[in-house]
XYZ file of C-alpha atoms in Angstrom:
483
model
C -47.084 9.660 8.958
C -45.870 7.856 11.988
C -42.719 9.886 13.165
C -40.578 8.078 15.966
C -37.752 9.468 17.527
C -35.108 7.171 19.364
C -31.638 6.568 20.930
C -30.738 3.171 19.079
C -32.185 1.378 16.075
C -30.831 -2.559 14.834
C -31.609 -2.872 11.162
C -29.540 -4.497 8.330
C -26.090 -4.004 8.696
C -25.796 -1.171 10.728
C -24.086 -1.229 14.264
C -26.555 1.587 15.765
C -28.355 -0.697 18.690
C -27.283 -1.856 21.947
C -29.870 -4.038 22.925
C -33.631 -4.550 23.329
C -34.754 -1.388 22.548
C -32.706 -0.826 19.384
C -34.189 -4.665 18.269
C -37.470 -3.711 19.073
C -37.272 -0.079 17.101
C -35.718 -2.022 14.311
C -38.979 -4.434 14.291
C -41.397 -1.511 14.188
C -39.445 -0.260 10.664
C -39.796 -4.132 9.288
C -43.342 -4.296 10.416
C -44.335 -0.731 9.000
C -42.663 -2.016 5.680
C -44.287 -4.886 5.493
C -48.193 -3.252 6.508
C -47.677 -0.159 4.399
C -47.401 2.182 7.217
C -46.301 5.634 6.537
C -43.248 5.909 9.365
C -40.477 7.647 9.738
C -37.787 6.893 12.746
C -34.994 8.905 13.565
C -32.036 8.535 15.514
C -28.188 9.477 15.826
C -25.584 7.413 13.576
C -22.861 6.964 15.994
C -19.094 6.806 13.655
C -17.540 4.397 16.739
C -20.722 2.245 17.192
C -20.978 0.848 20.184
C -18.834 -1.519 21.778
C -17.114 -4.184 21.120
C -14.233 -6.443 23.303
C -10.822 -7.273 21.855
C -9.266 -10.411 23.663
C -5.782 -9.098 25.224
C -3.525 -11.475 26.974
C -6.571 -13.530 28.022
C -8.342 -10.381 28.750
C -11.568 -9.245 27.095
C -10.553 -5.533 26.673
C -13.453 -3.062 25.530
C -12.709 -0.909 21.859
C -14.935 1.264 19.670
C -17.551 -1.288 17.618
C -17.188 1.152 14.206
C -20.040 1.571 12.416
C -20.894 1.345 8.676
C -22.560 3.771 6.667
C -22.205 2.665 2.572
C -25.579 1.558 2.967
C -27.042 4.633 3.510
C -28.095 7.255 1.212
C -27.112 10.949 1.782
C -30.306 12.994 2.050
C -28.891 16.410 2.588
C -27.651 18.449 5.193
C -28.540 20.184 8.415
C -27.784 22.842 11.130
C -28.865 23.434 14.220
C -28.090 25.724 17.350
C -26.635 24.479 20.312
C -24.333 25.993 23.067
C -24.029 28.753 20.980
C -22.592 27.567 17.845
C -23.538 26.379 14.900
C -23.827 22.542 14.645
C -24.142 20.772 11.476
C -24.203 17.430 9.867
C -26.016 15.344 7.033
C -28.935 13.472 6.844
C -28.340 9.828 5.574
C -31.889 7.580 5.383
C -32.809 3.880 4.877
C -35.503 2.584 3.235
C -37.904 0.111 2.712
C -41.552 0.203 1.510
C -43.516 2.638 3.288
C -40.482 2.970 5.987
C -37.811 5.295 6.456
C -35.038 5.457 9.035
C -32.724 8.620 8.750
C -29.294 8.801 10.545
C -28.742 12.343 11.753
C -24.547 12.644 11.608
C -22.957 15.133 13.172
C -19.734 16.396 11.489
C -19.251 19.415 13.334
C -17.936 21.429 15.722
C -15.170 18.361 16.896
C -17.543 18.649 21.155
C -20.372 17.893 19.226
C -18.696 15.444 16.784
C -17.170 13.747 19.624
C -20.750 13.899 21.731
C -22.085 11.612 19.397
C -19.742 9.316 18.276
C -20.655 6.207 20.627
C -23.603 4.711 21.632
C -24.543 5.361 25.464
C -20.798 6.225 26.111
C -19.922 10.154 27.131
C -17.105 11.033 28.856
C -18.996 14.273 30.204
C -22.449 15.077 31.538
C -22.299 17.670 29.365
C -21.170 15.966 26.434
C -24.465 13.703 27.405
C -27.186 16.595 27.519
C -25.759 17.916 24.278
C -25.869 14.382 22.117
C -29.616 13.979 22.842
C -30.613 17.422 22.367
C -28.753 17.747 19.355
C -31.033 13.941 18.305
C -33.982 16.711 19.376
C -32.844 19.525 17.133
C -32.203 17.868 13.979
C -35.246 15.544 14.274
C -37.584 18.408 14.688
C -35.753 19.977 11.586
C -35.998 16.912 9.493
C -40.026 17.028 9.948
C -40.235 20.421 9.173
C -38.567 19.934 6.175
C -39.440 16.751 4.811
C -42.724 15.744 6.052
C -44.905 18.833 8.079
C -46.044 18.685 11.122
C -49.936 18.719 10.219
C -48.828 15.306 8.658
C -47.609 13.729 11.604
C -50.206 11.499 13.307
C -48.305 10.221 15.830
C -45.003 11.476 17.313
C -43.873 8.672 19.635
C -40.679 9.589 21.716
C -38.833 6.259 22.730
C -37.257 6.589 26.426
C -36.559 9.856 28.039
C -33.758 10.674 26.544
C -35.330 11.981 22.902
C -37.837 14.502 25.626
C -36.031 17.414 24.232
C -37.717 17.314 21.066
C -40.812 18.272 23.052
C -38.867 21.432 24.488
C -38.361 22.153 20.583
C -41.379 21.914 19.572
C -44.610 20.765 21.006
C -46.937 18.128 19.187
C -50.301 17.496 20.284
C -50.480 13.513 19.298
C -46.882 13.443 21.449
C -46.618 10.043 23.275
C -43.503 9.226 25.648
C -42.938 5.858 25.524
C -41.010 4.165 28.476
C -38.760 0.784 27.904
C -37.642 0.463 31.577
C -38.879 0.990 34.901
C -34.864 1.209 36.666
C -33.378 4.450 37.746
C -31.829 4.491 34.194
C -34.617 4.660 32.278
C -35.553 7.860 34.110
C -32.180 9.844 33.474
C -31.693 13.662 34.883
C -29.670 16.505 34.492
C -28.348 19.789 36.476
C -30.627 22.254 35.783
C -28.528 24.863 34.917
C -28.341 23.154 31.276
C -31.375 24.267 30.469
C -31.166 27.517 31.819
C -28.069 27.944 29.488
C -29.828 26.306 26.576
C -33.256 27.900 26.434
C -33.199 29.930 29.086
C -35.627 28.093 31.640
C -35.213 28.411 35.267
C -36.743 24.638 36.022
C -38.110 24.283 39.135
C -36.401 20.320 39.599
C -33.132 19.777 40.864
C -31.631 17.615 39.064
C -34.425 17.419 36.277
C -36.166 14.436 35.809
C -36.595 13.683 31.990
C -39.461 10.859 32.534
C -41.112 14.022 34.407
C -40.985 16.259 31.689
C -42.093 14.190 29.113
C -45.102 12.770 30.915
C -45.671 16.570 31.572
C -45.734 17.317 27.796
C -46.561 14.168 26.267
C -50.869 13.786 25.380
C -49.641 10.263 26.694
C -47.444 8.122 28.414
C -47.119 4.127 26.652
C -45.431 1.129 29.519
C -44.219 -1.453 27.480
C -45.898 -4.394 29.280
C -48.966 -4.371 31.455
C -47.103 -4.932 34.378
C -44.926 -1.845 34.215
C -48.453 0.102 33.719
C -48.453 0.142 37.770
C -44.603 0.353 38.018
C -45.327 3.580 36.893
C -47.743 4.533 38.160
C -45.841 4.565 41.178
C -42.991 6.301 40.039
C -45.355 9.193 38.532
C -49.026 8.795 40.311
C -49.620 12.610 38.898
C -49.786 10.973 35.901
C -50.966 8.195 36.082
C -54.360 8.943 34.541
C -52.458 9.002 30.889
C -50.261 5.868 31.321
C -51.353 2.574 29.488
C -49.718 -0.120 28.728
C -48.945 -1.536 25.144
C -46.716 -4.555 25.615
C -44.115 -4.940 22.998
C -44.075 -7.337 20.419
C -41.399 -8.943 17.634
C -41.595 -8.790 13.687
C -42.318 -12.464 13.232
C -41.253 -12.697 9.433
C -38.087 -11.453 10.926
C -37.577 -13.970 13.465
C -39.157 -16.958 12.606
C -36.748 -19.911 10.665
C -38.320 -19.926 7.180
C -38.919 -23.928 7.800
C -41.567 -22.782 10.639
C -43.889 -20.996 8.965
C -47.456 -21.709 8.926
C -46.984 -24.914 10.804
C -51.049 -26.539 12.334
C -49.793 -29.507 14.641
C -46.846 -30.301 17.173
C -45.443 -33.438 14.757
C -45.097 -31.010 12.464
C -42.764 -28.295 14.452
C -40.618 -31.132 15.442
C -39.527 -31.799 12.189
C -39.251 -28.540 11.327
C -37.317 -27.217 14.490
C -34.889 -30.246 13.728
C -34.406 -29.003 10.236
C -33.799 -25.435 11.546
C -31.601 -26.517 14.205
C -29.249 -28.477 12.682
C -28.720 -25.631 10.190
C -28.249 -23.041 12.723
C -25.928 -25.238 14.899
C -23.630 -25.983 11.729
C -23.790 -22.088 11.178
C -22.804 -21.448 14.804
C -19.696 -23.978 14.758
C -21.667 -25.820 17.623
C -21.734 -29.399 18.330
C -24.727 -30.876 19.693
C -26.109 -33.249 17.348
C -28.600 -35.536 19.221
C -28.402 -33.010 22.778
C -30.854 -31.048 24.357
C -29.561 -27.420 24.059
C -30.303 -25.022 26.471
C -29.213 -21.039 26.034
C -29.208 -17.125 27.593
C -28.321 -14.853 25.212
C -29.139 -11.057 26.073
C -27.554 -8.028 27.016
C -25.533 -8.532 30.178
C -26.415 -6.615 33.456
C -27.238 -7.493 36.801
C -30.837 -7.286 36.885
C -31.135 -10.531 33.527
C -29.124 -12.599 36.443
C -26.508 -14.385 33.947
C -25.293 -16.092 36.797
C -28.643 -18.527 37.046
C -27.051 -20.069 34.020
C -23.378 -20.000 35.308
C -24.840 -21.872 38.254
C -27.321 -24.274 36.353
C -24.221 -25.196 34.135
C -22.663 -26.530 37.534
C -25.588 -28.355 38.691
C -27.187 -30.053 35.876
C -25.665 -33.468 35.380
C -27.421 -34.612 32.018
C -26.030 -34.646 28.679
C -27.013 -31.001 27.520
C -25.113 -28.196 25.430
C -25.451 -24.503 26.690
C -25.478 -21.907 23.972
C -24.674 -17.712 25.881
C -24.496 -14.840 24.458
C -24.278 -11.039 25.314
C -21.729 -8.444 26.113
C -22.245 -5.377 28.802
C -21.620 -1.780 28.803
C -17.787 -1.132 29.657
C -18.909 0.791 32.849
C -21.292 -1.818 34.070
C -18.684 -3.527 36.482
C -20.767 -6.464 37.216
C -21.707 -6.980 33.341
C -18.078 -7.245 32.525
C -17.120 -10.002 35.255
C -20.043 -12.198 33.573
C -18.291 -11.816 30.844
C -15.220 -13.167 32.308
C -16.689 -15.867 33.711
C -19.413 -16.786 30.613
C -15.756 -17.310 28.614
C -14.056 -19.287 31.020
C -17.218 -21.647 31.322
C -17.182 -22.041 27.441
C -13.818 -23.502 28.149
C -15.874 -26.825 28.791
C -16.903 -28.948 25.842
C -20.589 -28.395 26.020
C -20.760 -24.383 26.501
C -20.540 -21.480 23.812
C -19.633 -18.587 24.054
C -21.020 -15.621 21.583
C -20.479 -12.210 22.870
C -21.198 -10.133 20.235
C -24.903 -10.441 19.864
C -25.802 -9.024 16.686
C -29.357 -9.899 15.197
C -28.210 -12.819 12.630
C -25.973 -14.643 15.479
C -29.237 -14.097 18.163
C -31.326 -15.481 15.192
C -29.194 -18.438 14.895
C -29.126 -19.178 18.849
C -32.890 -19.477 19.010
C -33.149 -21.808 16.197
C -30.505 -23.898 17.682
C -32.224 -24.363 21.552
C -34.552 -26.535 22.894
C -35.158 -24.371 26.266
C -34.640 -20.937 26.393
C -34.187 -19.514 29.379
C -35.775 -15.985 30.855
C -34.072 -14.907 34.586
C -34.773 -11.239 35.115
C -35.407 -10.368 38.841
C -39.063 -9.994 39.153
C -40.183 -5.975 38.956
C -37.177 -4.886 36.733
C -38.008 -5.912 33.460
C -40.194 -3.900 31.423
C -40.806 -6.197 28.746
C -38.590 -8.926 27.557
C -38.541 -9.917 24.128
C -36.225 -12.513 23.579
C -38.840 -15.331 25.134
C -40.956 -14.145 22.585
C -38.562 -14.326 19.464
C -38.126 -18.175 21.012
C -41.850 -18.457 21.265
C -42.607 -17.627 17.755
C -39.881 -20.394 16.510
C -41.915 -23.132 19.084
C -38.692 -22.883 21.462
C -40.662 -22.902 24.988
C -38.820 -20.962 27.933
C -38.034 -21.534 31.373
C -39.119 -17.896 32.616
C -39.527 -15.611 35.958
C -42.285 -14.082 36.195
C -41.778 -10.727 34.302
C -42.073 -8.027 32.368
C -44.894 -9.040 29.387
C -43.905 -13.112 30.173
C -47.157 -12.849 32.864
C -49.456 -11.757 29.811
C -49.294 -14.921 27.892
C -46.960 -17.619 29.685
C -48.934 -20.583 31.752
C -46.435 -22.858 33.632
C -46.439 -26.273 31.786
C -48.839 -25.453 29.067
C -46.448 -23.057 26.719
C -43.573 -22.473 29.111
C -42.259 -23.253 32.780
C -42.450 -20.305 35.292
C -40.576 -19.690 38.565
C -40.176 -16.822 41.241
C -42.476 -14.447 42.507
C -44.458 -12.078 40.527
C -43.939 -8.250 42.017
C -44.765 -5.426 41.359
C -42.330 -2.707 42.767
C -38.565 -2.442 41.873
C -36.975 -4.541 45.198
C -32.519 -4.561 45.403
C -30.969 -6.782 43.371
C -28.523 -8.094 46.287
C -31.338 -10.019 47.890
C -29.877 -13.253 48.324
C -32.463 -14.599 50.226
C -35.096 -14.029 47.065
C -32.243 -15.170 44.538
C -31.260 -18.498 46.488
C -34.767 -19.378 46.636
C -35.909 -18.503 43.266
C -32.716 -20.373 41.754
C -33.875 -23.614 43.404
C -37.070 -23.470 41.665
C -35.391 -22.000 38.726
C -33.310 -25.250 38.476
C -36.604 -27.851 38.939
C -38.210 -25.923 36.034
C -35.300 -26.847 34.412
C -35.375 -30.540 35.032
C -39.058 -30.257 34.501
C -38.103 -29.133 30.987
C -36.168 -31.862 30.490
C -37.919 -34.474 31.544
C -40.925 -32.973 29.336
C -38.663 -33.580 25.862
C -37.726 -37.028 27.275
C -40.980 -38.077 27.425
C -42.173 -36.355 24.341
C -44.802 -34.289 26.041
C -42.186 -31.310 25.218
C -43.703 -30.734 21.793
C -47.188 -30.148 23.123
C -45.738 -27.501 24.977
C -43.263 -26.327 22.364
C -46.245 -26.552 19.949
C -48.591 -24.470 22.530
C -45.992 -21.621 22.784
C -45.686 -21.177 18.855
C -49.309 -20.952 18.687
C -50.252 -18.464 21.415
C -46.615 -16.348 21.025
C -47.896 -15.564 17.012
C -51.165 -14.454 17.905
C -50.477 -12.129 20.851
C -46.773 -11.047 20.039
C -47.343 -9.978 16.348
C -46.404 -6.720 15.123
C -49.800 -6.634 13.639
C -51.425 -6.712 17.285
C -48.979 -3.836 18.546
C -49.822 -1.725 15.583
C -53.262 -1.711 16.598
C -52.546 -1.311 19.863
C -50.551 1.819 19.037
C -53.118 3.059 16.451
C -51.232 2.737 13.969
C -53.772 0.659 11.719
């Protein structure tokens, strides 16, 4: 058995992801499903969701997602130790095929309760420390209970956060595996939490989570080749068990049913027109006849929405721009791209989708011509969102990247721009980001001009093949040791 634990998971219905990571996780189950992989993932169910913005007197105004949980079936309940009391909950699990997903709940005391109700939202550090350890607590429980531990092959820990388990119990087949290489993927604490908790008089101030886990973990797993030396430099003591296995998407899951199995570029065309015009009619978007160009993902400084919010100024051809994405309530420069993402859509060719769920992103990539890629070069892990495009034959216009370096050749199955480095630089660079949007923008017209002329469907046609064979499930299994 494959045993993952994890902060956020999107599958079906359920509002229990916030972004990449929860996509990604929720592509693993599919995948395991679908090969007949014994796995297990486990993560909190969060009542309030994540979050979701009301429009208030012309004001997007953040509220509680909500969450659903009829589709669930109650397993049985749980308790667990922590701060003293006694915490306790149910266990609620989804299935399919050889795949399980269980939803640790916490239903009381009302701290702990209230710990967990949101996604990445605490009003406390404390109440922070608590919700993950908590995560730790039951999902070491769980696996004594319901599977063993001499049954667990692998135990793969996804971001620092879900570390604790390893303070619960050790596994020797324990790999951390890190999504980001920004401070936030590398959270602390004040020691004196885990002096209070088990008793441990940590030598760290604050205490680095990425730190313990590489410490405990047989291995550490970068998501991308790339952020093998990111790091490396972060952690050189060990670096000797960091490699990289660069993500990958469930391609039953993302590909239009019309593009399956396609062996020539006349072919995708007709079958990318099919699939757009379907998902354009779904989206209530007109652009029948018009190149459409869209950024949809989860909205932070470091994706640099406002390439697009510039390019939407500058490009005078008859396009349509399809955005999507919403940021985290806190994330002050998220929000304002929010603002000003819904006052562009005010013009007749731009939408608007902030609520990003997995059927609307679906429906965005089947709709675009050009998909576009801006992260500043050294903060993105991974990406996936080029490669969900990829696998549908929807070429991007992409920096240079996260796991985009690993397959992408400008003007064979994509367009490239910006530097490639290697080391985390600040975002406010406006010398990098001036220069890098100018080329930005002539990858754009590039783009365009290659669909006017027709040479667009070689390319589109290039990026379908080589996406499908390198960012298959089936190849990250392997790479994982999974099969």
């Amino acid at each position: 058995m494959i045993v993952s634990i994890t902060p956020e998971i999107g599958i079906g219905e359920l509002r229990n992801f916030a972004g990449g990571l929860g996509v990604l996780e929720g592509d693993k189950f599919y995948a395991a499903a679908r090969l007949g992989v014994p796995y297990t993932v486990i993560t909190l169910f969060y009542p309030e969701g994540y979050v979701s913005y009301a429009e208030e007197n012309g004001e997007l105004v953040p509220t509680a997602e909500g969450n659903l949980l009829d589709r669930l079936t109650y397993l049985g309940g749980w308790e667990v130790e922590a701060r003293g009391e006694r915490v306790s909950g149910g266990y609620y699990i989804y299935r399919a095929g050889s795949a399980a997903a269980v939803f640790v709940k916490v239903d009381a005391p009302e701290w702990a309760a209230r710990a967990t109700r949101r996604l990445y939202y605490e009003d406390t550090e404390s109440d922070r420390f608590y919700k993950y350890l908590i995560l730790a607590k039951a999902a070491v429980s769980y696996v004594e209970r319901y599977i063993g531990w001499d049954n667990v092959r692998y135990l793969d820990l996804q971001e620092a956060y879900t570390v604790f388990a390893l303070l619960v119990k050790r596994h020797p087949r324990a790999r951390l595996v890190v999504h980001t290489p920004a401070p936030w993927g590398h959270p602390t604490f004040n020691k004196r939490f885990f002096r209070d908790e088990f008793g441990f008089e940590m030598a760290m101030e604050p205490v680095v989570l990425t730190e313990l886990g590489l410490s405990m973990a047989q291995e550490g797993i970068a998501v991308s080749k790339k952020m093998v030396g990111q790091l490396c430099n972060t952690f050189p003591h060990h670096c000797h068990k960091i490699r990289g296995v660069t993500n990958a998407v469930e391609v039953p899951r993302w590909e239009h049913p019309a593009l399956a199995g396609l062996k020539s570029a006349e072919e995708l065309r007709r079958a990318r027109e099919r699939a757009k015009e379907e998902a354009l009619r779904a989206l209530g978007v007109e652009a029948r006849g018009k190149v459409v160009i869209s950024w949809a993902r989860r909205m932070t400084h470091y994706k640099r929405p406002h390439f697009v919010l510039q390019l939407i100024e500058d490009v005078d051809r008859d396009v349509v721009f399809i955005l999507g994405g919403r940021a985290h309530p806190n994330d002050r420069y998220g929000v304002e791209m929010m603002k000003k993402f819904r006052e562009a859509s005010a013009r007749d060719n731009v939408y608007y989708f902030p609520h990003l769920d997995v059927e609307t992103e679906k429906r965005i990539i089947w709709a675009s011509d050009i998909w576009l890629f801006t992260p500043f070069s050294g903060w993105e892990a991974s990406g996936t969102s080029f490669m969900k495009a990829g696998i549908n034959g929807v070429p991007s216009v992409a920096s240079r990247d996260g796991a985009v370096v690993e397959v992408m050749e400008d003007g064979r199955n994509g367009w490239l721009f910006g530097g490639n480095r290697e080391r985390l630089l600040p975002l406010d660079s406006p010398d990098i980001d001036q220069n890098e949007y100018r080329e930005f923008r002539q990858k754009v017209e590039e783009a365009l001009d290659a669909y006017s002329s027709g040479r667009y469907w070689e390319i589109a046609y290039n990026a379908y093949v080589t996406f499908r064979s390198y960012f298959s499930m089936e190849r990250l299994f392997r790479d994982y040791g999974y099969i």
